[in-house]
Short mmCIF file of C-alpha atoms in Angstrom, two decimals:
data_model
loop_
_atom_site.label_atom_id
_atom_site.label_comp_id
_atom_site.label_asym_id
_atom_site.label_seq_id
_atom_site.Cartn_x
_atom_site.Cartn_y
_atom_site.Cartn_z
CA UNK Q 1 103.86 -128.19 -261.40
CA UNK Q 2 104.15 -128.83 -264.97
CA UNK Q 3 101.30 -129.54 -267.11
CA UNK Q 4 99.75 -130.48 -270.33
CA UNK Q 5 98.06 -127.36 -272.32
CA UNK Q 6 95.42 -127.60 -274.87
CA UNK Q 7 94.78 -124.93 -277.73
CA UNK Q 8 92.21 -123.98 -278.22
CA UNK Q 9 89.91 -124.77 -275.69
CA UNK Q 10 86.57 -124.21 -278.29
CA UNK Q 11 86.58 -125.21 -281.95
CA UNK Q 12 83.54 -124.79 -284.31
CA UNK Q 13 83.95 -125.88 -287.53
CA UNK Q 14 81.88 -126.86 -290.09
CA UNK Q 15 81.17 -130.17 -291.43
CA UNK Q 16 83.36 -131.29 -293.99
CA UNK Q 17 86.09 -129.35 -292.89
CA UNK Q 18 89.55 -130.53 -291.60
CA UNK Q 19 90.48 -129.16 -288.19
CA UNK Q 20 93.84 -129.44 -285.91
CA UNK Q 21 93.80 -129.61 -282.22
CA UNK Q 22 96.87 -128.76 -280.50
CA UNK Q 23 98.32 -130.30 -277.59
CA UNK Q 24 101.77 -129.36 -275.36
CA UNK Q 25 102.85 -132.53 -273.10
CA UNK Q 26 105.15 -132.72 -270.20
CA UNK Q 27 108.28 -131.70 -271.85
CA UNK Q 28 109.91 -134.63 -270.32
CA UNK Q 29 107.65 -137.15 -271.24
CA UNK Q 30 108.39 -139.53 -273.73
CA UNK Q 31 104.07 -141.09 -274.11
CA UNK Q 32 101.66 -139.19 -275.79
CA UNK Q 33 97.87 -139.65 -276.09
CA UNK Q 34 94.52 -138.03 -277.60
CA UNK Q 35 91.05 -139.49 -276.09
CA UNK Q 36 87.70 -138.00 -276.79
CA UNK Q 37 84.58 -137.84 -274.46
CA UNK Q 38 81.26 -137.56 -276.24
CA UNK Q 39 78.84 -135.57 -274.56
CA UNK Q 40 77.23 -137.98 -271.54
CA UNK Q 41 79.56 -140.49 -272.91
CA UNK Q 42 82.73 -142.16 -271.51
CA UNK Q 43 86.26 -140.94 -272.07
CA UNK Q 44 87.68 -143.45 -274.95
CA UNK Q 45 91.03 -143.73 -275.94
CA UNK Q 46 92.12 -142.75 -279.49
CA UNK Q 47 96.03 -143.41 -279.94
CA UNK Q 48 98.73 -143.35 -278.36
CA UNK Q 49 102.55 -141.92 -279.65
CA UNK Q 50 106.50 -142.97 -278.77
CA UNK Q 51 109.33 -142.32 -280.33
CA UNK Q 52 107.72 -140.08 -283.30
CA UNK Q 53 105.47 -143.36 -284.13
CA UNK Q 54 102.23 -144.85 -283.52
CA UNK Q 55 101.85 -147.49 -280.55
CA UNK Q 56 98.65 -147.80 -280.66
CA UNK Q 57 95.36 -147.21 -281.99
CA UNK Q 58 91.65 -147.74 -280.89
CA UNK Q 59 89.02 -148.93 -283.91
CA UNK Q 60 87.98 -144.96 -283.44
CA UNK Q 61 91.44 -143.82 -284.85
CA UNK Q 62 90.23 -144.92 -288.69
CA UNK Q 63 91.98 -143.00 -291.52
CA UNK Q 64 89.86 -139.63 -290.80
CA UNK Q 65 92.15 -138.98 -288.21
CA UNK Q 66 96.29 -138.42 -287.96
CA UNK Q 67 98.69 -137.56 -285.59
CA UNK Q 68 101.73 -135.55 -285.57
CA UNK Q 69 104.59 -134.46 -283.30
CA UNK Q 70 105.97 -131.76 -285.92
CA UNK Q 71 108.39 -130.24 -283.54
CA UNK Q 72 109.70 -130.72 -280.04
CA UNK Q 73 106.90 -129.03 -278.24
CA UNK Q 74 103.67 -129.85 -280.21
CA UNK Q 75 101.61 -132.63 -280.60
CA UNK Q 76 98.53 -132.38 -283.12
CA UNK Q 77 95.34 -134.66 -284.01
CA UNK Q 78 94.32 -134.04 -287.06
CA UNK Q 79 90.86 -134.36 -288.03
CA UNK Q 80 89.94 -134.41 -292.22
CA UNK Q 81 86.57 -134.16 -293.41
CA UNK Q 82 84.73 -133.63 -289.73
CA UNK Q 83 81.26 -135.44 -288.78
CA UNK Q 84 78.64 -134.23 -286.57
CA UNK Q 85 79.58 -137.28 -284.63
CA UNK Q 86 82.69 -136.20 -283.86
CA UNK Q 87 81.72 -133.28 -282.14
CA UNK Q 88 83.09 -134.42 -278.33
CA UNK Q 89 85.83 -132.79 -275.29
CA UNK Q 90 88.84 -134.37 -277.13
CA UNK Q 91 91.70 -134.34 -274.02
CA UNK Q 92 95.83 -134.69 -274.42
CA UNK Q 93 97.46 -136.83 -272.06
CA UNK Q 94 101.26 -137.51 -271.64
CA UNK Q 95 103.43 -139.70 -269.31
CA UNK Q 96 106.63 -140.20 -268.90
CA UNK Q 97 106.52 -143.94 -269.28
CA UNK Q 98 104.50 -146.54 -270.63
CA UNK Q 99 104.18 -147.63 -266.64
CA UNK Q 100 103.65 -143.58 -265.49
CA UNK Q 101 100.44 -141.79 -264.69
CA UNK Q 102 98.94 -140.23 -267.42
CA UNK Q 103 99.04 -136.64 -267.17
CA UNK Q 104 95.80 -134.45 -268.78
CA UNK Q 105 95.03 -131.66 -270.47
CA UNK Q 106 92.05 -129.38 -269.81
CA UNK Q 107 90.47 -130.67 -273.11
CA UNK Q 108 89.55 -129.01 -276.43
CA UNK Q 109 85.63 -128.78 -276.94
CA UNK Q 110 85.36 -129.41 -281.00
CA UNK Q 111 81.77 -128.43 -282.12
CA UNK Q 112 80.62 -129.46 -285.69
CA UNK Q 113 78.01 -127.58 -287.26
CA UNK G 1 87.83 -157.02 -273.81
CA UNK G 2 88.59 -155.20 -270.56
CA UNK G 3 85.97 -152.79 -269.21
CA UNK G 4 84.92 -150.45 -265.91
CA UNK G 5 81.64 -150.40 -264.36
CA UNK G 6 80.86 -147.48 -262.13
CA UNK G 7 77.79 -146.49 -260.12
CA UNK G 8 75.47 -144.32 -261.77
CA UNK G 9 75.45 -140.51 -260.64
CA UNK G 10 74.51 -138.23 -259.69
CA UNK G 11 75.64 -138.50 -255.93
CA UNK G 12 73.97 -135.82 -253.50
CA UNK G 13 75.81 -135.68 -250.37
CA UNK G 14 75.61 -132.93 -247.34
CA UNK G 15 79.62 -131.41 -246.04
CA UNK G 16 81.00 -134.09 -243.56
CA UNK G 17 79.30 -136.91 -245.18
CA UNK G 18 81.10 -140.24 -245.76
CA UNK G 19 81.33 -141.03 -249.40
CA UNK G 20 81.65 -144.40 -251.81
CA UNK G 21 81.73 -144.62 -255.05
CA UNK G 22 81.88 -148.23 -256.29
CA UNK G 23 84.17 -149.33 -258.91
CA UNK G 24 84.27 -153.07 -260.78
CA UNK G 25 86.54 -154.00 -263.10
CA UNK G 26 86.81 -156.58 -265.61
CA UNK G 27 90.39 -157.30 -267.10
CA UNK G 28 92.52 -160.62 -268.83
CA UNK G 29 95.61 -159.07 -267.13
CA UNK G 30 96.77 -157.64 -264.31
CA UNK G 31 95.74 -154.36 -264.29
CA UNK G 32 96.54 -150.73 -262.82
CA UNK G 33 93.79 -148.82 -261.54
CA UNK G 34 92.94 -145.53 -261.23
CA UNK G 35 90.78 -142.53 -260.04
CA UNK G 36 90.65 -139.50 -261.79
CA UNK G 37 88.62 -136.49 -261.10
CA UNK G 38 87.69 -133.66 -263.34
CA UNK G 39 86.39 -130.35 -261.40
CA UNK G 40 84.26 -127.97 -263.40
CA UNK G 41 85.62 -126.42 -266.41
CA UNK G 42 88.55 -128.33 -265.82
CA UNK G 43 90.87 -131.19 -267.27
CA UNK G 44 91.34 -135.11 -265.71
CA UNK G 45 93.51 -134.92 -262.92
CA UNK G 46 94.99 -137.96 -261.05
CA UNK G 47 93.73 -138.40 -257.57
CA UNK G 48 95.32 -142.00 -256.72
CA UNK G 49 96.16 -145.01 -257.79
CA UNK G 50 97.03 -148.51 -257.18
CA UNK G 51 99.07 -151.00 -259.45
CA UNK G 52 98.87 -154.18 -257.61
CA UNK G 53 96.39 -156.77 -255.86
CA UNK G 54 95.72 -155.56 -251.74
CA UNK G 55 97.32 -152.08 -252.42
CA UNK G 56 95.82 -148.63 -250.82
CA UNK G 57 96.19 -145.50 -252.88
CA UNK G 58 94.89 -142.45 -251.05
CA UNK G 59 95.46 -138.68 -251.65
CA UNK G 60 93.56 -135.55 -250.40
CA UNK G 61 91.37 -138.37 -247.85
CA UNK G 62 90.61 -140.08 -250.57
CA UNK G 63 91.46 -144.09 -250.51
CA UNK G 64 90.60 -146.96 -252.69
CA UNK G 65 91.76 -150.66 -252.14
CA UNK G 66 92.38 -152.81 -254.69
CA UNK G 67 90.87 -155.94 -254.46
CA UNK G 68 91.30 -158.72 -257.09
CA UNK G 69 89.29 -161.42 -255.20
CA UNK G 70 86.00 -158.74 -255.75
CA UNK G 71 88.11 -156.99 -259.15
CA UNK G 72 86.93 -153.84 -257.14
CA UNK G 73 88.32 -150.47 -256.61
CA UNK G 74 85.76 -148.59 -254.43
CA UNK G 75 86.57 -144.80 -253.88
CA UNK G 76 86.23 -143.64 -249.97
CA UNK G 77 86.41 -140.15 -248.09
CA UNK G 78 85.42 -140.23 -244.58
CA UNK G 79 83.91 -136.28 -244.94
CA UNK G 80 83.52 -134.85 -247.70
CA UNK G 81 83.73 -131.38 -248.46
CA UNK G 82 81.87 -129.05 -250.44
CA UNK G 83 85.13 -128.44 -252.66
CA UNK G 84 85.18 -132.32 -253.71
CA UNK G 85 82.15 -131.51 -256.16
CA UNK G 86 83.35 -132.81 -259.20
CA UNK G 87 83.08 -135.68 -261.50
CA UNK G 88 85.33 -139.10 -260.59
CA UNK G 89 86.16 -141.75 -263.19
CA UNK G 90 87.63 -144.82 -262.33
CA UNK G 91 90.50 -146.86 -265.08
CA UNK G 92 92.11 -149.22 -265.45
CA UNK G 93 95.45 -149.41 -267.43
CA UNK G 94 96.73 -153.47 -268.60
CA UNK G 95 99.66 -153.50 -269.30
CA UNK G 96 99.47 -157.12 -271.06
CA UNK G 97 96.73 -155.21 -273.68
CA UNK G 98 98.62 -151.91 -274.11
CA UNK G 99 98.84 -148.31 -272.63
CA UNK G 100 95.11 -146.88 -273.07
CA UNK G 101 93.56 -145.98 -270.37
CA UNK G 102 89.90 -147.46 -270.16
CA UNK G 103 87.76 -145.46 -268.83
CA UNK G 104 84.24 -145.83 -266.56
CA UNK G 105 81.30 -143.73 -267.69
CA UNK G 106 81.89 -141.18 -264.64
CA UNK G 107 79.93 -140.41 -260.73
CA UNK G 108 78.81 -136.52 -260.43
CA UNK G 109 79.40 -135.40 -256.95
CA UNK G 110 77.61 -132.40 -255.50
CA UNK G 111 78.25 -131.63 -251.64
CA UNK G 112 75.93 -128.62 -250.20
CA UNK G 113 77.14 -127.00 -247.09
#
């Protein structure tokens, strides 16, 4: 069964620093997402991507954070000048339409030192 | 704004058991709802779902109703095995306020044999 894939599944970086977490959807999908989970936290939605633009955005997305779909595999969140608050399980999610299931990825665990 | 309320975890069940996890929604639409659960070391995946009022979604002996007259979505197994330890979140997708997923806070499950 197809599926969404992550890389890489732990990233320390230090505070201050930019980092870029990597995400390949469905390849048939046309929807793509980025939530985070802080640690005992809920799963909150980001932003979500069609079309090579921006749908929609949560008040989380502010302007520390981007998204790109650079080719026709990948799709990135960017992260500039990391927190220790954003240290979280950030997870990729496609679907194949705005009325599809989301499908997940198995998350990428960003650590900020 | 639209939200999930789930019952606090951890739930501690014995193998065969009869499970429930409650689920209450609140929503200005009419929303999709979902459970997802994440196994260890693992990623959300979709365990059922139901996109209208009185529906049944049910996969792997798991069912939930959906019940607007309540705005419930209670998750069910009549045994419970000691492979369903996991965490479950319950969501809710409306479609009249976008494509994020909203998210409840999450039950732990632990079944011993």
């Amino acid at each position: 069964e197809p599926e969404v894939t992550q890389t890489p599944s732990h990233q320390v970086t230090q505070m201050g620093q930019e980092v870029i977490l990597r995400c390949v959807p469905i390849s048939n999908h046309l929807y793509f997402y980025w939530y985070r989970q802080i640690l005992g936290q809920k799963v909150e939605f980001l932003v979500s991507f069609y079309n090579n633009e921006i749908s929609e955005k949560s008040e989380i997305f502010d302007d520390q954070f981007s998204v790109e779909r650079p080719d026709g595999s990948n799709f990135t969140l960017k992260i500039r000048s990391t927190k220790l608050e954003d240290s979280a399980m950030y997870f990729c999610a496609s679907s194949a339409d705005r009325d599809q299931p989301q499908h997940f990825g198995d998350g990428t665990r960003l650590s900020i030192l | 704004g639209d939200s999930v309320t789930q019952m606090e975890g951890p739930v501690t069940l014995s193998e065969e058991a009869f499970l429930t996890i409650n689920c209450t929604y609140t929503a200005t639409g009419y929303p999709s709802l979902f459970w997802y659960v994440q196994y260890p070391g693992e990623g959300l995946q979709l365990l059922l779902k139901a996109t209208k009022a009185d529906d049944k979604g049910s996969n792997k002996g798991f069912e939930a109703t959906y019940r607007k007259e309540t705005t419930s979505f209670h998750l069910e197994k009549g045994s419970v095995q000691v492979s369903d330890s996991a965490v479950y979140f319950c969501a809710l997708s409306d479609r009249q306020a976008g494509t994020a997923l909203i998210f409840g806070k999450g039950t732990t499950l632990s079944v011993s044999s």
